[in-house]
């Protein structure tokens, strides 16, 4: 799969995240996500005992969401092309042609796709493309009370996302396990806060 | 992950169809009983159609399935193509039987029909091999589905041929026993794979299968019902050089079908993602 020029992504600062779940709520409100479905979920990592770090116990919140992979396996297995990569690199689902076979859900290494039982199609985070169209960031970024989320084109050094990543330094920027899908979403976590375990 | 029952029965029935038709093809080569071949071909077709219907039940919008024809690289397209080719082979074979075609023609159709059949049994297992599901990310899976096809198919063929077995009997008994042994080896290899899986997690551990929450399903369903009972039946028939009696063949078929369901359910139960967030 050819890498697109633009690489829109979320950068999530775990040093700042307070686990309020405001991102989950704003996502549901903005996108009309069904009651039993989530596109965005905050999980707790820990508490873990880490005597080596001199803290005793470590703990952080991990907001999980579609990782907008550079090599999305969900797109590869989709039989109808309903899962596709937009020009700006955003991985989306066309609900009009999705047959609801759930193979994309199986192919996702993070289980961050959901099946809408009412519409009988698979859904996921869209990075709020409808808000992007009017020049606004995704709802989770806009409504994060801790200012822990950044959105933008990672290829554009002037974007908020690229600037946040550069400021954190590569040693403090983490990714979820890569099984060939190359997740684009990055998590900022400094060692002084906790040891990355995700 | 949740057990996808429609896919469990899709793969089981598809494998059954492939195995029964393999019995038909073996009978053609060994000059077996024609009446059994006829019943076998109809059973293969019925199981294939039932499997296809089961796969449709899995879809949220089956009316949009024609969109899959535009994306020939997906696993679903490959499965549909192989099902179509295999189904065509079975229908042609039935037509050849009805029109009393020459033995050479029937033999050729059955042999050529076995090519997409074997590929289909392999493909329904291969579709699950993906790095996102560490428990499934092993070549053992497609080989296990292939062995499952021969095991279920040959016991079904034994039911059809009970009391009227022809010259193909000894060959089929030998293949059944060997397929059961191979299937047991692949099951053991699958469990060994779980013990050494990348990205280990309790949800897909060998401990969960051997001594945890999935142990009753594994030991009772997969090992005792799915392997040991049919294995004993097949071994006895092979050792005595006599056909499996109808009651034994029926018991064996029920056992391998139940064992097939148990393994597939187990496969879904351990099929968690690298990280299962939602």
CSV table of C-alpha atoms in Angstrom, one decimal:
chain,number,residue,atom,x,y,z
A,1,UNK,CA,0.0,0.0,0.0
A,2,UNK,CA,1.5,3.3,-1.0
A,3,UNK,CA,2.1,5.7,1.8
A,4,UNK,CA,0.1,8.9,1.4
A,5,UNK,CA,1.8,12.3,1.6
A,6,UNK,CA,-0.3,13.5,4.4
A,7,UNK,CA,-0.4,11.6,7.7
A,8,UNK,CA,-3.1,12.9,9.9
A,9,UNK,CA,-3.0,11.5,13.4
A,10,UNK,CA,-3.7,12.0,17.0
A,11,UNK,CA,-0.9,12.5,19.5
A,12,UNK,CA,-2.0,11.8,23.0
A,13,UNK,CA,-0.1,13.1,26.0
A,14,UNK,CA,-0.4,10.6,28.8
A,15,UNK,CA,1.5,12.8,31.2
A,16,UNK,CA,-1.5,15.2,31.0
A,17,UNK,CA,-4.4,12.8,30.6
A,18,UNK,CA,-6.5,12.7,33.9
A,19,UNK,CA,-8.9,9.9,32.7
A,20,UNK,CA,-12.0,12.0,32.8
A,21,UNK,CA,-13.5,10.2,29.8
A,22,UNK,CA,-14.5,13.5,28.3
A,23,UNK,CA,-13.1,12.4,24.9
A,24,UNK,CA,-15.5,9.4,25.0
A,25,UNK,CA,-18.5,11.5,25.7
A,26,UNK,CA,-17.7,14.2,23.2
A,27,UNK,CA,-17.0,11.5,20.5
A,28,UNK,CA,-20.4,10.0,21.2
A,29,UNK,CA,-22.2,13.3,21.1
A,30,UNK,CA,-20.4,14.6,18.0
A,31,UNK,CA,-20.8,11.4,16.0
A,32,UNK,CA,-24.1,10.0,17.3
A,33,UNK,CA,-22.4,6.8,18.4
A,34,UNK,CA,-24.9,4.1,19.5
A,35,UNK,CA,-25.3,3.5,23.2
A,36,UNK,CA,-23.7,0.0,23.2
A,37,UNK,CA,-20.8,1.1,20.8
A,38,UNK,CA,-17.6,3.1,21.5
A,39,UNK,CA,-15.2,4.6,19.0
A,40,UNK,CA,-12.9,5.9,21.8
A,41,UNK,CA,-12.3,4.4,25.2
A,42,UNK,CA,-10.1,5.4,28.1
A,43,UNK,CA,-8.5,2.5,29.9
A,44,UNK,CA,-6.4,2.4,33.0
A,45,UNK,CA,-2.9,1.0,32.9
A,46,UNK,CA,-1.9,-0.1,36.4
A,47,UNK,CA,-1.4,0.4,39.2
A,48,UNK,CA,1.8,-1.5,38.8
A,49,UNK,CA,4.5,-1.9,41.4
A,50,UNK,CA,7.9,-0.6,40.1
A,51,UNK,CA,10.4,-0.4,42.9
A,52,UNK,CA,13.2,0.2,40.4
A,53,UNK,CA,11.7,3.6,39.4
A,54,UNK,CA,11.8,4.7,43.0
A,55,UNK,CA,8.1,5.3,43.0
A,56,UNK,CA,6.6,2.0,44.3
A,57,UNK,CA,3.5,2.2,42.2
A,58,UNK,CA,2.9,3.5,38.7
A,59,UNK,CA,-0.3,4.2,36.9
A,60,UNK,CA,-1.5,6.1,33.8
A,61,UNK,CA,-4.6,6.4,31.6
A,62,UNK,CA,-4.5,5.1,28.1
A,63,UNK,CA,-7.2,6.6,25.7
A,64,UNK,CA,-7.6,4.0,23.0
A,65,UNK,CA,-8.9,4.7,19.5
A,66,UNK,CA,-8.3,3.7,15.9
A,67,UNK,CA,-4.5,4.1,15.4
A,68,UNK,CA,-4.9,5.3,11.8
A,69,UNK,CA,-2.2,2.8,10.7
A,70,UNK,CA,0.1,3.5,7.7
A,71,UNK,CA,-0.4,-0.2,6.6
A,72,UNK,CA,-4.0,-0.8,7.8
A,73,UNK,CA,-4.8,-4.5,7.9
A,74,UNK,CA,-8.5,-3.7,8.1
A,75,UNK,CA,-8.3,-2.2,4.6
A,76,UNK,CA,-6.4,-5.1,3.3
A,77,UNK,CA,-8.9,-7.7,4.3
A,78,UNK,CA,-12.1,-5.8,3.4
A,79,UNK,CA,-13.9,-7.7,0.6
A,80,UNK,CA,-15.8,-4.7,-0.7
A,81,UNK,CA,-13.5,-1.7,-0.3
A,82,UNK,CA,-15.8,-0.3,2.5
A,83,UNK,CA,-12.7,0.2,4.6
A,84,UNK,CA,-10.5,2.6,2.7
A,85,UNK,CA,-7.7,5.2,3.1
A,86,UNK,CA,-8.7,8.7,2.3
A,87,UNK,CA,-6.3,11.0,0.4
A,88,UNK,CA,-5.1,12.5,3.7
A,89,UNK,CA,-4.2,9.1,5.1
A,90,UNK,CA,-7.3,8.8,7.3
A,91,UNK,CA,-8.7,5.3,7.5
A,92,UNK,CA,-12.5,5.3,7.1
A,93,UNK,CA,-15.5,3.0,6.7
A,94,UNK,CA,-18.1,3.6,4.0
A,95,UNK,CA,-21.2,2.4,5.8
A,96,UNK,CA,-23.2,2.3,2.5
A,97,UNK,CA,-21.1,-0.6,1.0
A,98,UNK,CA,-20.0,-2.4,4.2
A,99,UNK,CA,-21.5,-5.9,4.2
A,100,UNK,CA,-20.9,-6.4,8.0
A,101,UNK,CA,-18.7,-9.4,7.6
A,102,UNK,CA,-16.5,-8.2,10.6
A,103,UNK,CA,-13.2,-9.4,8.9
A,104,UNK,CA,-11.8,-5.9,9.5
A,105,UNK,CA,-12.6,-6.3,13.2
A,106,UNK,CA,-10.7,-9.5,13.2
A,107,UNK,CA,-7.8,-7.9,11.3
A,108,UNK,CA,-7.4,-5.0,13.7
A,109,UNK,CA,-4.6,-5.7,16.2
A,110,UNK,CA,-6.2,-3.5,18.9
A,111,UNK,CA,-9.9,-4.4,18.7
A,112,UNK,CA,-10.9,-0.7,18.2
A,113,UNK,CA,-13.6,-1.3,15.6
A,114,UNK,CA,-17.2,-1.8,16.7
A,115,UNK,CA,-20.2,-3.5,15.1
A,116,UNK,CA,-23.3,-1.3,15.0
A,117,UNK,CA,-26.1,-3.9,15.6
A,118,UNK,CA,-28.8,-1.6,14.5
A,119,UNK,CA,-27.2,-0.6,11.1
A,120,UNK,CA,-25.4,-4.0,10.8
A,121,UNK,CA,-22.2,-2.3,9.7
A,122,UNK,CA,-18.7,-1.8,11.3
A,123,UNK,CA,-17.8,1.6,12.6
A,124,UNK,CA,-14.7,3.3,14.0
A,125,UNK,CA,-13.2,6.7,14.7
A,126,UNK,CA,-13.3,9.0,11.7
A,127,UNK,CA,-11.1,11.7,13.2
A,128,UNK,CA,-14.3,13.7,12.9
A,129,UNK,CA,-13.9,14.4,9.2
A,130,UNK,CA,-17.0,16.5,9.3
A,131,UNK,CA,-15.4,18.9,11.7
A,132,UNK,CA,-12.1,18.9,9.7
A,133,UNK,CA,-14.2,20.0,6.7
A,134,UNK,CA,-15.0,23.2,8.5
A,135,UNK,CA,-11.5,23.7,9.9
A,136,UNK,CA,-12.0,22.3,13.4
A,137,UNK,CA,-10.1,19.5,15.1
A,138,UNK,CA,-11.8,16.3,16.1
A,139,UNK,CA,-14.3,16.6,19.0
A,140,UNK,CA,-12.1,14.6,21.4
A,141,UNK,CA,-9.2,17.1,20.8
A,142,UNK,CA,-11.5,20.1,21.1
A,143,UNK,CA,-13.1,19.0,24.3
A,144,UNK,CA,-10.1,17.5,26.2
A,145,UNK,CA,-10.0,19.5,29.5
A,146,UNK,CA,-6.4,18.5,30.1
A,147,UNK,CA,-5.3,19.6,26.7
A,148,UNK,CA,-3.8,16.1,26.3
A,149,UNK,CA,-4.7,15.6,22.7
A,150,UNK,CA,-3.2,17.0,19.6
A,151,UNK,CA,-4.3,16.6,16.0
A,152,UNK,CA,-2.6,17.3,12.7
A,153,UNK,CA,-0.5,16.2,9.8
A,154,UNK,CA,2.6,14.5,11.1
A,155,UNK,CA,4.4,15.4,7.8
A,156,UNK,CA,3.8,19.1,8.5
A,157,UNK,CA,6.3,20.3,11.1
A,158,UNK,CA,4.1,23.3,11.8
A,159,UNK,CA,1.1,21.2,12.8
A,160,UNK,CA,0.1,20.9,16.5
A,161,UNK,CA,0.6,17.1,16.4
A,162,UNK,CA,4.1,17.3,14.9
A,163,UNK,CA,5.1,20.1,17.3
A,164,UNK,CA,3.9,18.2,20.4
A,165,UNK,CA,5.8,15.1,19.2
A,166,UNK,CA,9.0,17.1,18.6
A,167,UNK,CA,8.8,18.7,22.0
A,168,UNK,CA,8.4,15.4,23.8
A,169,UNK,CA,11.3,13.8,22.1
A,170,UNK,CA,11.4,10.5,20.3
A,171,UNK,CA,12.4,8.7,23.6
A,172,UNK,CA,9.2,9.7,25.2
A,173,UNK,CA,6.9,9.0,22.2
A,174,UNK,CA,5.4,5.5,22.2
A,175,UNK,CA,3.3,3.4,19.9
A,176,UNK,CA,1.1,0.3,20.5
A,177,UNK,CA,2.6,-3.0,19.4
A,178,UNK,CA,3.3,-3.1,15.6
A,179,UNK,CA,2.5,-6.3,13.8
A,180,UNK,CA,3.2,-4.9,10.4
A,181,UNK,CA,0.4,-2.3,10.5
A,182,UNK,CA,2.6,0.7,11.5
A,183,UNK,CA,0.3,2.5,13.9
A,184,UNK,CA,0.4,6.3,13.4
A,185,UNK,CA,-1.1,7.4,16.7
A,186,UNK,CA,1.6,8.2,19.2
A,187,UNK,CA,1.5,8.4,23.0
A,188,UNK,CA,3.7,10.8,24.9
A,189,UNK,CA,4.7,9.4,28.3
A,190,UNK,CA,7.8,10.5,30.1
A,191,UNK,CA,9.7,8.1,32.4
A,192,UNK,CA,9.2,10.5,35.3
A,193,UNK,CA,5.4,9.8,35.1
A,194,UNK,CA,5.4,6.1,34.5
A,195,UNK,CA,7.0,3.3,32.6
A,196,UNK,CA,5.3,2.6,29.2
A,197,UNK,CA,3.6,-0.8,29.4
A,198,UNK,CA,1.0,-0.7,26.6
B,1,UNK,CA,-13.5,-12.8,20.9
B,2,UNK,CA,-17.2,-13.9,20.6
B,3,UNK,CA,-17.8,-17.2,18.9
B,4,UNK,CA,-19.1,-16.5,15.4
B,5,UNK,CA,-21.4,-19.5,15.1
B,6,UNK,CA,-22.3,-18.8,11.5
B,7,UNK,CA,-18.6,-19.1,10.6
B,8,UNK,CA,-18.2,-22.2,12.7
B,9,UNK,CA,-20.9,-24.0,10.7
B,10,UNK,CA,-19.8,-22.5,7.4
B,11,UNK,CA,-16.3,-24.0,7.8
B,12,UNK,CA,-17.6,-27.3,9.2
B,13,UNK,CA,-20.1,-27.9,6.4
B,14,UNK,CA,-17.7,-26.7,3.7
B,15,UNK,CA,-15.0,-29.2,5.1
B,16,UNK,CA,-17.7,-31.9,5.2
B,17,UNK,CA,-18.5,-31.3,1.6
B,18,UNK,CA,-14.9,-31.4,0.5
B,19,UNK,CA,-14.3,-34.6,2.5
B,20,UNK,CA,-17.3,-36.4,1.1
B,21,UNK,CA,-16.4,-35.5,-2.4
B,22,UNK,CA,-12.9,-36.8,-1.8
B,23,UNK,CA,-14.6,-40.1,-0.9
B,24,UNK,CA,-16.4,-40.0,-4.2
B,25,UNK,CA,-13.2,-39.3,-6.1
B,26,UNK,CA,-11.4,-42.1,-4.2
B,27,UNK,CA,-14.3,-44.4,-5.1
B,28,UNK,CA,-14.0,-43.5,-8.8
B,29,UNK,CA,-10.3,-44.4,-8.8
B,30,UNK,CA,-10.8,-47.6,-6.8
B,31,UNK,CA,-13.9,-48.8,-8.7
B,32,UNK,CA,-16.2,-48.5,-5.7
B,33,UNK,CA,-19.9,-48.8,-5.5
B,34,UNK,CA,-21.7,-46.3,-7.9
B,35,UNK,CA,-24.8,-46.0,-5.7
B,36,UNK,CA,-22.6,-44.7,-2.9
B,37,UNK,CA,-20.8,-42.3,-5.2
B,38,UNK,CA,-24.2,-40.8,-6.2
B,39,UNK,CA,-25.3,-40.3,-2.6
B,40,UNK,CA,-21.9,-38.9,-1.8
B,41,UNK,CA,-22.0,-36.4,-4.6
B,42,UNK,CA,-25.5,-35.2,-3.6
B,43,UNK,CA,-24.4,-34.9,0.1
B,44,UNK,CA,-21.3,-32.9,-1.0
B,45,UNK,CA,-23.5,-30.5,-2.9
B,46,UNK,CA,-26.1,-30.2,-0.1
B,47,UNK,CA,-23.3,-29.6,2.5
B,48,UNK,CA,-21.7,-27.0,0.3
B,49,UNK,CA,-25.0,-25.1,-0.2
B,50,UNK,CA,-25.8,-25.3,3.5
B,51,UNK,CA,-22.3,-24.0,4.3
B,52,UNK,CA,-22.8,-21.1,1.8
B,53,UNK,CA,-26.1,-20.2,3.5
B,54,UNK,CA,-24.4,-20.3,6.9
B,55,UNK,CA,-21.8,-17.9,5.7
B,56,UNK,CA,-24.5,-15.5,4.4
B,57,UNK,CA,-26.1,-15.6,7.9
B,58,UNK,CA,-22.8,-14.1,9.2
B,59,UNK,CA,-23.2,-11.0,7.1
B,60,UNK,CA,-24.9,-7.8,8.2
B,61,UNK,CA,-25.8,-6.9,4.6
B,62,UNK,CA,-25.8,-10.0,2.4
B,63,UNK,CA,-27.5,-8.0,-0.4
B,64,UNK,CA,-24.3,-6.0,-0.9
B,65,UNK,CA,-22.1,-9.1,-1.3
B,66,UNK,CA,-21.7,-8.5,-5.1
B,67,UNK,CA,-19.4,-5.6,-4.1
B,68,UNK,CA,-16.9,-8.3,-3.1
B,69,UNK,CA,-16.4,-9.1,-6.8
B,70,UNK,CA,-14.5,-5.9,-7.2
B,71,UNK,CA,-11.8,-6.8,-4.7
B,72,UNK,CA,-10.3,-10.2,-5.7
B,73,UNK,CA,-7.5,-10.1,-3.1
B,74,UNK,CA,-9.7,-10.5,-0.1
B,75,UNK,CA,-10.2,-13.9,1.7
B,76,UNK,CA,-13.9,-13.8,1.2
B,77,UNK,CA,-13.5,-13.4,-2.6
B,78,UNK,CA,-11.1,-16.4,-2.6
B,79,UNK,CA,-13.5,-18.5,-0.6
B,80,UNK,CA,-16.4,-17.6,-2.8
B,81,UNK,CA,-14.4,-18.3,-6.0
B,82,UNK,CA,-13.3,-21.7,-4.7
B,83,UNK,CA,-16.8,-22.6,-3.6
B,84,UNK,CA,-18.1,-21.7,-7.0
B,85,UNK,CA,-15.5,-23.8,-8.8
B,86,UNK,CA,-15.9,-26.7,-6.5
B,87,UNK,CA,-19.7,-26.5,-6.7
B,88,UNK,CA,-19.4,-26.5,-10.5
B,89,UNK,CA,-17.3,-29.6,-10.3
B,90,UNK,CA,-19.8,-31.4,-8.1
B,91,UNK,CA,-22.7,-30.4,-10.3
B,92,UNK,CA,-20.8,-31.6,-13.5
B,93,UNK,CA,-20.0,-34.9,-11.7
B,94,UNK,CA,-23.7,-35.4,-10.8
B,95,UNK,CA,-24.7,-34.7,-14.5
B,96,UNK,CA,-22.0,-37.1,-15.7
B,97,UNK,CA,-23.5,-39.8,-13.4
B,98,UNK,CA,-27.1,-39.1,-14.5
B,99,UNK,CA,-26.1,-39.3,-18.2
B,100,UNK,CA,-24.1,-42.5,-17.5
B,101,UNK,CA,-20.8,-40.9,-18.8
B,102,UNK,CA,-17.8,-43.2,-19.3
B,103,UNK,CA,-15.7,-44.1,-16.3
B,104,UNK,CA,-12.8,-42.0,-17.6
B,105,UNK,CA,-14.9,-38.9,-17.9
B,106,UNK,CA,-16.3,-39.3,-14.4
B,107,UNK,CA,-12.9,-40.0,-13.0
B,108,UNK,CA,-11.5,-36.9,-14.7
B,109,UNK,CA,-14.3,-34.7,-13.4
B,110,UNK,CA,-14.0,-36.0,-9.9
B,111,UNK,CA,-10.2,-35.5,-9.9
B,112,UNK,CA,-10.3,-32.0,-11.4
B,113,UNK,CA,-13.1,-31.1,-8.9
B,114,UNK,CA,-10.8,-32.1,-6.1
B,115,UNK,CA,-8.3,-29.3,-6.9
B,116,UNK,CA,-10.6,-26.4,-5.9
B,117,UNK,CA,-12.0,-28.6,-3.1
B,118,UNK,CA,-8.7,-29.1,-1.4
B,119,UNK,CA,-7.8,-25.4,-1.9
B,120,UNK,CA,-11.2,-24.5,-0.4
B,121,UNK,CA,-10.7,-26.5,2.8
B,122,UNK,CA,-7.2,-25.0,3.1
B,123,UNK,CA,-8.5,-21.4,2.3
B,124,UNK,CA,-11.3,-21.4,5.0
B,125,UNK,CA,-8.6,-22.0,7.6
B,126,UNK,CA,-6.0,-19.7,5.9
B,127,UNK,CA,-8.5,-16.8,6.0
B,128,UNK,CA,-8.0,-16.7,9.8
B,129,UNK,CA,-4.2,-16.5,9.7
B,130,UNK,CA,-3.5,-12.9,10.6
B,131,UNK,CA,-0.9,-11.2,12.8
B,132,UNK,CA,-3.6,-9.2,14.6
B,133,UNK,CA,-4.8,-12.5,16.3
B,134,UNK,CA,-1.6,-14.1,17.6
B,135,UNK,CA,-3.4,-17.4,18.4
B,136,UNK,CA,-4.4,-17.8,14.8
B,137,UNK,CA,-1.1,-16.6,13.3
B,138,UNK,CA,0.1,-20.1,12.5
B,139,UNK,CA,0.2,-22.3,9.4
B,140,UNK,CA,-1.2,-25.1,11.5
B,141,UNK,CA,-4.7,-23.6,11.2
B,142,UNK,CA,-5.3,-24.2,7.5
B,143,UNK,CA,-3.7,-27.7,7.7
B,144,UNK,CA,-6.0,-28.5,10.6
B,145,UNK,CA,-9.1,-27.4,8.5
B,146,UNK,CA,-7.8,-29.6,5.7
B,147,UNK,CA,-7.4,-32.6,8.0
B,148,UNK,CA,-10.9,-31.8,9.4
B,149,UNK,CA,-12.3,-32.0,5.9
B,150,UNK,CA,-11.0,-35.6,5.3
B,151,UNK,CA,-12.0,-36.8,8.8
B,152,UNK,CA,-15.6,-35.5,8.6
B,153,UNK,CA,-16.0,-36.4,5.0
B,154,UNK,CA,-14.8,-39.9,5.2
B,155,UNK,CA,-17.0,-40.7,8.3
B,156,UNK,CA,-20.0,-39.3,6.3
B,157,UNK,CA,-18.9,-41.5,3.4
B,158,UNK,CA,-18.7,-44.5,5.8
B,159,UNK,CA,-22.3,-43.9,6.8
B,160,UNK,CA,-23.4,-43.8,3.2
B,161,UNK,CA,-21.5,-46.9,2.2
B,162,UNK,CA,-22.3,-49.0,5.3
B,163,UNK,CA,-23.5,-52.4,4.2
B,164,UNK,CA,-22.7,-51.7,0.5
B,165,UNK,CA,-19.0,-51.0,0.6
B,166,UNK,CA,-17.1,-51.6,-2.6
B,167,UNK,CA,-13.4,-52.0,-3.5
B,168,UNK,CA,-12.7,-48.5,-2.1
B,169,UNK,CA,-13.4,-49.5,1.5
B,170,UNK,CA,-9.9,-50.5,2.6
B,171,UNK,CA,-8.4,-47.3,1.0
B,172,UNK,CA,-11.0,-45.1,2.7
B,173,UNK,CA,-10.5,-46.7,6.1
B,174,UNK,CA,-6.7,-46.1,5.8
B,175,UNK,CA,-7.1,-42.5,4.8
B,176,UNK,CA,-9.6,-41.9,7.6
B,177,UNK,CA,-7.2,-43.3,10.2
B,178,UNK,CA,-4.3,-41.3,8.8
B,179,UNK,CA,-6.4,-38.1,8.6
B,180,UNK,CA,-7.4,-38.5,12.3
B,181,UNK,CA,-3.7,-39.0,13.3
B,182,UNK,CA,-2.7,-35.9,11.3
B,183,UNK,CA,-5.6,-33.9,12.8
B,184,UNK,CA,-4.4,-34.9,16.3
B,185,UNK,CA,-0.9,-33.8,15.4
B,186,UNK,CA,-2.1,-30.4,14.1
B,187,UNK,CA,-4.2,-29.9,17.2
B,188,UNK,CA,-1.2,-30.6,19.4
B,189,UNK,CA,0.9,-28.3,17.3
B,190,UNK,CA,-1.8,-25.6,17.7
B,191,UNK,CA,-1.8,-25.9,21.5
B,192,UNK,CA,2.1,-25.8,21.4
B,193,UNK,CA,1.8,-22.6,19.3
B,194,UNK,CA,-0.4,-21.1,22.0
B,195,UNK,CA,2.3,-21.8,24.6
B,196,UNK,CA,4.9,-19.9,22.6
B,197,UNK,CA,2.7,-17.3,21.0
B,198,UNK,CA,3.9,-13.8,20.3
B,199,UNK,CA,2.3,-11.1,22.5
B,200,UNK,CA,1.3,-13.7,25.2
B,201,UNK,CA,-2.0,-13.0,27.1
B,202,UNK,CA,-4.1,-15.1,29.4
B,203,UNK,CA,-7.0,-15.1,26.9
B,204,UNK,CA,-5.0,-17.1,24.4
B,205,UNK,CA,-2.7,-19.1,26.7
B,206,UNK,CA,-2.2,-22.9,26.5
B,207,UNK,CA,-3.0,-23.0,30.2
B,208,UNK,CA,-6.5,-21.7,29.6
B,209,UNK,CA,-7.0,-24.4,27.0
B,210,UNK,CA,-5.4,-27.3,28.9
B,211,UNK,CA,-6.4,-26.5,32.5
B,212,UNK,CA,-8.4,-23.3,32.5
B,213,UNK,CA,-11.9,-22.2,31.5
B,214,UNK,CA,-11.6,-23.9,28.1
B,215,UNK,CA,-10.3,-27.2,29.4
B,216,UNK,CA,-13.8,-29.0,29.4
B,217,UNK,CA,-14.3,-27.9,25.7
B,218,UNK,CA,-10.8,-29.0,24.8
B,219,UNK,CA,-10.5,-32.3,26.6
B,220,UNK,CA,-14.1,-33.4,26.3
B,221,UNK,CA,-15.1,-31.9,22.9
B,222,UNK,CA,-11.9,-31.8,20.9
B,223,UNK,CA,-9.8,-34.7,22.4
B,224,UNK,CA,-12.3,-37.4,23.7
B,225,UNK,CA,-15.3,-36.8,21.4
B,226,UNK,CA,-13.5,-35.4,18.4
B,227,UNK,CA,-10.4,-37.5,18.3
B,228,UNK,CA,-10.3,-40.6,20.6
B,229,UNK,CA,-13.8,-42.1,20.0
B,230,UNK,CA,-13.6,-41.7,16.2
B,231,UNK,CA,-9.9,-42.8,16.4
B,232,UNK,CA,-10.9,-46.0,18.2
B,233,UNK,CA,-13.6,-46.7,15.6
B,234,UNK,CA,-11.3,-46.1,12.7
B,235,UNK,CA,-8.4,-48.0,14.2
B,236,UNK,CA,-10.6,-51.0,14.9
B,237,UNK,CA,-12.0,-51.0,11.4
B,238,UNK,CA,-8.6,-50.7,9.9
B,239,UNK,CA,-7.1,-53.4,12.1
B,240,UNK,CA,-10.0,-55.9,11.4
B,241,UNK,CA,-10.0,-55.0,7.7
B,242,UNK,CA,-13.8,-54.7,7.8
B,243,UNK,CA,-16.2,-51.8,7.2
B,244,UNK,CA,-17.3,-49.8,10.2
B,245,UNK,CA,-20.9,-51.0,10.9
B,246,UNK,CA,-23.6,-48.4,10.3
B,247,UNK,CA,-24.1,-47.7,14.0
B,248,UNK,CA,-20.4,-47.1,14.5
B,249,UNK,CA,-20.2,-45.0,11.4
B,250,UNK,CA,-23.1,-42.8,12.6
B,251,UNK,CA,-21.5,-42.5,16.0
B,252,UNK,CA,-18.1,-41.6,14.4
B,253,UNK,CA,-19.8,-39.0,12.2
B,254,UNK,CA,-21.6,-37.4,15.1
B,255,UNK,CA,-18.3,-37.4,17.1
B,256,UNK,CA,-16.2,-35.8,14.4
B,257,UNK,CA,-18.9,-33.2,13.7
B,258,UNK,CA,-19.2,-32.3,17.4
B,259,UNK,CA,-15.4,-32.3,17.7
B,260,UNK,CA,-15.2,-30.0,14.7
B,261,UNK,CA,-17.6,-27.6,16.3
B,262,UNK,CA,-15.7,-27.8,19.6
B,263,UNK,CA,-12.4,-27.0,17.9
B,264,UNK,CA,-13.8,-24.1,15.9
B,265,UNK,CA,-15.5,-22.6,19.0
B,266,UNK,CA,-12.2,-23.0,20.9
B,267,UNK,CA,-10.4,-21.2,18.1
B,268,UNK,CA,-12.7,-18.2,18.4
B,269,UNK,CA,-12.5,-18.3,22.2
B,270,UNK,CA,-8.6,-17.9,22.1
B,271,UNK,CA,-8.7,-15.5,19.1
B,272,UNK,CA,-8.1,-12.3,21.0
B,273,UNK,CA,-6.4,-9.3,19.3
B,274,UNK,CA,-2.9,-8.3,20.2
B,275,UNK,CA,-4.5,-5.7,22.5
B,276,UNK,CA,-8.3,-6.1,23.0
B,277,UNK,CA,-9.3,-2.6,23.9
B,278,UNK,CA,-13.0,-2.4,23.3
